[in-house]
CSV table of C-alpha atoms in Angstrom, one decimal:
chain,number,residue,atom,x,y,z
A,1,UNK,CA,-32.6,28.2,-116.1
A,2,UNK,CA,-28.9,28.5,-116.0
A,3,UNK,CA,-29.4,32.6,-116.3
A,4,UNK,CA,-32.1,32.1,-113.1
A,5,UNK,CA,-29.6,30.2,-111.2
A,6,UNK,CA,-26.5,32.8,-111.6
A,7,UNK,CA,-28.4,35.9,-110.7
A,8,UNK,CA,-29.8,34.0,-107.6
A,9,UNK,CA,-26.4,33.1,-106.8
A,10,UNK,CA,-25.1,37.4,-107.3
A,11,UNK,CA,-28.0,38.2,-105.4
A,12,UNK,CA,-27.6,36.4,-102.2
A,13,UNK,CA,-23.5,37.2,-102.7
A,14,UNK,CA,-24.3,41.2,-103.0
A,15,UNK,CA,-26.3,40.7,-99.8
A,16,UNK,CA,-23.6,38.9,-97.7
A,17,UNK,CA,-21.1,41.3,-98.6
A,18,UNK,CA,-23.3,44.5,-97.4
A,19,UNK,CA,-24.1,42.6,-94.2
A,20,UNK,CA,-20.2,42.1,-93.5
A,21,UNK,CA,-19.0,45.1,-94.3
A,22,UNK,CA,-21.8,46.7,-91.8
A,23,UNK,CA,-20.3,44.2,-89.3
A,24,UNK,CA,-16.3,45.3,-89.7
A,25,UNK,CA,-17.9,49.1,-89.8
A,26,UNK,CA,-19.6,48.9,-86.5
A,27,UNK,CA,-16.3,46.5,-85.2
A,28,UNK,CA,-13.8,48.8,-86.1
A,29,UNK,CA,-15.6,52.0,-84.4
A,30,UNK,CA,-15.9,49.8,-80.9
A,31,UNK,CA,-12.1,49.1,-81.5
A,32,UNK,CA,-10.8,52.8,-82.4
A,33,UNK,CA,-13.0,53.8,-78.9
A,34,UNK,CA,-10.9,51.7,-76.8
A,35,UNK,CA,-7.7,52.1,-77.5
A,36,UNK,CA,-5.3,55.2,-77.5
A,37,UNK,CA,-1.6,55.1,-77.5
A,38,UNK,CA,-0.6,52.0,-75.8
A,39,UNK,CA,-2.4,53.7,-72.3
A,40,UNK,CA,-5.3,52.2,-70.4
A,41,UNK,CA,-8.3,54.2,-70.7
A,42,UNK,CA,-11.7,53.9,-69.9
A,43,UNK,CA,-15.0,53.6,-72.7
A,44,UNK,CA,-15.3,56.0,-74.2
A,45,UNK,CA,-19.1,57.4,-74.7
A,46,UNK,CA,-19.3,57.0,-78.7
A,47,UNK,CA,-19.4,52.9,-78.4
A,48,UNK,CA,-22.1,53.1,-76.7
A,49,UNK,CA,-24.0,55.4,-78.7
A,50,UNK,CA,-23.1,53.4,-82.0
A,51,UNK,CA,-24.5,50.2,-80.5
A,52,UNK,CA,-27.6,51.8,-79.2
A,53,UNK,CA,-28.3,53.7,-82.6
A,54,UNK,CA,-27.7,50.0,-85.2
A,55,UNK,CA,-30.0,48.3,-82.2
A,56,UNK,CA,-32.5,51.1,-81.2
A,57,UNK,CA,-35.4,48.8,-81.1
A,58,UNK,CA,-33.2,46.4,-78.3
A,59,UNK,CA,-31.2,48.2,-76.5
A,60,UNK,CA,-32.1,50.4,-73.6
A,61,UNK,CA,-31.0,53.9,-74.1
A,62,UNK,CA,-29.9,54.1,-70.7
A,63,UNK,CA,-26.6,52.5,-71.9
A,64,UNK,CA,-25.4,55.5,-73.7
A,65,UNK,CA,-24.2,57.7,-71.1
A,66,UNK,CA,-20.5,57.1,-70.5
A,67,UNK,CA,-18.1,59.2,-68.7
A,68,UNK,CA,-15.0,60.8,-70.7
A,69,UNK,CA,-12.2,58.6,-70.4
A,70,UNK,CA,-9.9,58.7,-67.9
A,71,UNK,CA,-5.7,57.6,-68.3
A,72,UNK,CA,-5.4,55.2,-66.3
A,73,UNK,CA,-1.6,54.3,-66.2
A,74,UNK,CA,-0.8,58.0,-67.9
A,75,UNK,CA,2.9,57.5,-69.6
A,76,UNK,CA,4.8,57.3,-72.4
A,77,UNK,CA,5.7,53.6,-72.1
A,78,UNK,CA,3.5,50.5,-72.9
A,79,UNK,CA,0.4,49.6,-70.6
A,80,UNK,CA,-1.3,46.3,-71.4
A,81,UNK,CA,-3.1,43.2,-70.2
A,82,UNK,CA,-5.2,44.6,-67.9
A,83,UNK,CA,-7.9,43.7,-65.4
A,84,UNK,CA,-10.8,45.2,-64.1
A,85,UNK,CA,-12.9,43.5,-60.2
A,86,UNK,CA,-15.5,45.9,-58.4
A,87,UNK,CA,-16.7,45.8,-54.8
A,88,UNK,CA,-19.5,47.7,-54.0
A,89,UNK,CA,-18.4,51.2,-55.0
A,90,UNK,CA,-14.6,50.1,-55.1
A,91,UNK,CA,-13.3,49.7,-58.7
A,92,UNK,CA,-10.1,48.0,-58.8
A,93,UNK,CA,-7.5,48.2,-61.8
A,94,UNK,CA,-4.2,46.0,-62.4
A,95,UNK,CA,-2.3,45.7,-65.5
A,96,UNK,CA,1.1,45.1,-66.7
A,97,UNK,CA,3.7,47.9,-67.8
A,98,UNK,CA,7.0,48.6,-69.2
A,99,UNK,CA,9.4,49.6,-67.0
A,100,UNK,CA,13.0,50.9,-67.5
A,101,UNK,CA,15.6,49.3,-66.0
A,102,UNK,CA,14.5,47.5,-62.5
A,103,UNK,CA,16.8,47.3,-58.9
A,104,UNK,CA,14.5,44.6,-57.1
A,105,UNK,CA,14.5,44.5,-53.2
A,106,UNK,CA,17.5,42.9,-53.3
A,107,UNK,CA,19.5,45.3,-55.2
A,108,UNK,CA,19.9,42.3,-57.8
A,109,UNK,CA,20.0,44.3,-61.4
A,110,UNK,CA,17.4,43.3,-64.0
A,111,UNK,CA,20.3,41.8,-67.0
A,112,UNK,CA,17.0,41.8,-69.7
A,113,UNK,CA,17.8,44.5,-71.6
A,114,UNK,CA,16.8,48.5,-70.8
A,115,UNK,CA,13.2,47.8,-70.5
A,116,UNK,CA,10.9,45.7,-67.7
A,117,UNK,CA,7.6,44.3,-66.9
A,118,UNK,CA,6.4,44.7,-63.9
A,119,UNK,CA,2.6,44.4,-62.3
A,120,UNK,CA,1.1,47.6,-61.2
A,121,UNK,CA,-2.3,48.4,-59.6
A,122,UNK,CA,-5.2,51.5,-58.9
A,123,UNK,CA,-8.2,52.1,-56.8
A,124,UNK,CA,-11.3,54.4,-57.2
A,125,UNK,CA,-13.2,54.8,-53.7
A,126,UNK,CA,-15.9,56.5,-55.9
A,127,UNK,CA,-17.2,54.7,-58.5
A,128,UNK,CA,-14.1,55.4,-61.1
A,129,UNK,CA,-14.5,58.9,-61.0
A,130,UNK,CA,-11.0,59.5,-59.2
A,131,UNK,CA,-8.0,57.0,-58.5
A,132,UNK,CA,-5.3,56.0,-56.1
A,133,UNK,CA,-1.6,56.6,-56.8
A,134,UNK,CA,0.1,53.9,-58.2
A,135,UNK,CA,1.4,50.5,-56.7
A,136,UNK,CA,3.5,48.7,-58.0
A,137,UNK,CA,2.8,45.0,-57.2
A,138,UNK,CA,5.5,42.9,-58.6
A,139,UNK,CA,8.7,45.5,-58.3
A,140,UNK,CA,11.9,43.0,-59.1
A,141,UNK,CA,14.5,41.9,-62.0
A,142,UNK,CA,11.9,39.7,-63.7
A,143,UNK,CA,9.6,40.6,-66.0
A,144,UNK,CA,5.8,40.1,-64.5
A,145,UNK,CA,3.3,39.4,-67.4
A,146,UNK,CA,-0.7,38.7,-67.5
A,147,UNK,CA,-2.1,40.1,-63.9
A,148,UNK,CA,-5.3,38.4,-62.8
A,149,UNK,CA,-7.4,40.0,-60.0
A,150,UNK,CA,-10.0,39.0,-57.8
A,151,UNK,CA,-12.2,40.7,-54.8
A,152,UNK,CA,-14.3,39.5,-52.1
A,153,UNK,CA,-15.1,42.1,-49.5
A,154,UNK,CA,-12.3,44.0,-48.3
A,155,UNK,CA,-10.1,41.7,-49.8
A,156,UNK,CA,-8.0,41.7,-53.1
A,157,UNK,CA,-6.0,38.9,-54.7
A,158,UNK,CA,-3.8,39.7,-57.1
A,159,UNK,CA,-1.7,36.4,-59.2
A,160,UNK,CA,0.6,36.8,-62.1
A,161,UNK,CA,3.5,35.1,-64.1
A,162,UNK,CA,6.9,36.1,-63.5
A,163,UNK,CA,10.4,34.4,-64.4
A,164,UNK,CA,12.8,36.4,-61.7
A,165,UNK,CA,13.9,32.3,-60.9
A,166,UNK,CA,15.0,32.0,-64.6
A,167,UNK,CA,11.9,30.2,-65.5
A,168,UNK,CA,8.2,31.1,-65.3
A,169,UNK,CA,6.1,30.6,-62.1
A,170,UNK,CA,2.8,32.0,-60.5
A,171,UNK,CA,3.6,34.8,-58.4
A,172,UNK,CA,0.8,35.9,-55.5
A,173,UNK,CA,0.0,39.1,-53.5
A,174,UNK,CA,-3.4,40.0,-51.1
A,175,UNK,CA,-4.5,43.0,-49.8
A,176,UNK,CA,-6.6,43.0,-46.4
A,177,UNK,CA,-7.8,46.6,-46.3
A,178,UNK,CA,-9.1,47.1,-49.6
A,179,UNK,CA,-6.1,47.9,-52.0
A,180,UNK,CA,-4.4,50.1,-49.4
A,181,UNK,CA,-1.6,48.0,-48.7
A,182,UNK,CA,-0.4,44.8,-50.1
A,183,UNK,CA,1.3,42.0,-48.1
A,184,UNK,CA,4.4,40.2,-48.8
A,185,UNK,CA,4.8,38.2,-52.2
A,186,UNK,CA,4.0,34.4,-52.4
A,187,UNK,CA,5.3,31.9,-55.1
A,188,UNK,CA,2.4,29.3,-55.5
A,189,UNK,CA,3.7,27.2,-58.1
A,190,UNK,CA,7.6,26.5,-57.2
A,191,UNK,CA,8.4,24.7,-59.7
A,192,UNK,CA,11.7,23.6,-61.9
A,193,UNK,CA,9.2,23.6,-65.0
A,194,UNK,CA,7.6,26.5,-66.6
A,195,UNK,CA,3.7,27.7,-65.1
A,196,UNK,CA,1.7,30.5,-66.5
A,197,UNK,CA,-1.9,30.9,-67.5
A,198,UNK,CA,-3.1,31.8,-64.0
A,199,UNK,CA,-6.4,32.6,-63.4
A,200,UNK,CA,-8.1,33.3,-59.9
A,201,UNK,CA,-11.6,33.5,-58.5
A,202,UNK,CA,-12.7,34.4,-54.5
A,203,UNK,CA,-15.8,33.7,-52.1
A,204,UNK,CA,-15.9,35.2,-48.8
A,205,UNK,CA,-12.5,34.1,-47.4
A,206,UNK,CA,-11.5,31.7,-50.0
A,207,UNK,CA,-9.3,32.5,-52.7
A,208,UNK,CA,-8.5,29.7,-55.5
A,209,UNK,CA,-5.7,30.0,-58.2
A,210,UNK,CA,-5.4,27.5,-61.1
A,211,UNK,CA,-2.5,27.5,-63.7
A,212,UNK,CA,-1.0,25.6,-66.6
């Protein structure tokens, strides 16, 4: 009996360990797809496939085709945190990047050390075939972290964290005319205490911001 109940006890163990080591397999190949030297890129076509060909029976095949990928923020420096809101067949991108050095508007010095963050933003008229030139949103001494975006017609809100007043506050910019152009910069939380965690949302011509 005792012989019955440690073989029972292998078996079920041998098959937990297959079924997780499937699991970190197929994990790790949707994770190697994505990234690619600290740059943004888009999916590549391989996740796609791998998912479709572990659930052939669920999954429409349809989902397979994926464009190559495309370098979004295309340096040599650190790209992350970034955010993705469509529009019809607008696709807007935002993320946060190392910068060196920064001179803000007001010709006030970044004193952080050689390096920056600072928010910066694309545009595909075309479905995310082809993309704008770069903005860059934030542009000052402080460094601008975590980007949230959000889109309702030809409108785009942009919010984000930034400590250019010595401490941490939520940081706003809209664009009227579809990412084109970007209006002036508006401090939501004004604060003497520390906000961050922004996130945003917009219907029609309402645009709500919440923060911790």
């Amino acid at each position: 009996m005792l012989r019955n109940r440690l073989f029972r006890q292998l078996y079920l163990l041998s098959i937990f360990s297959i079924l997780g080591l499937t699991s970190i397999i197929a994990l790790e190949l949707s994770f190697n797809s994505v990234a690619n030297h600290n740059n943004l890129l888009a999916f590549e076509q391989k996740i796609a496939s791998a998912y479709a060909q572990g659930s052939a029976n669920n999954i429409d095949k349809s989902y397979e085709i994926f464009g190559n990928p495309i370098n979004i923020s295309n340096n040599p420096r650190d790209s992350v945190y970034s955010q993705v809101a469509t529009y019809k067949n607008n696709t807007y991108v935002v993320w946060e990047e190392e910068t060196p050095s920064t001179t803000a508007d007001n010709g006030e010095s970044s004193s952080r050390g050689s390096t920056n963050y600072d928010i910066f933003f694309k545009k595909s008229t075309d479905g995310g075939l082809t993309f704008s030139k770069v903005i860059n949103i934030s542009y000052n001494a402080g460094f601008s972290q975590h980007p949230q975006i959000a889109v309702s017609g030809s409108n785009v809100y942009l919010a984000w964290t930034d400590d250019t007043s010595s401490n941490k506050q939520i940081l706003f910019r809209m664009s009227s005319d579809e990412g084109s152009s970007f209006g002036r910069t508006i401090k939501l939380s004004d604060s003497p205490s520390e906000s961050y965690n922004q996130e945003i949302s917009a219907y029609g011509n309402n645009v709500y911001v919440v923060w911790e």
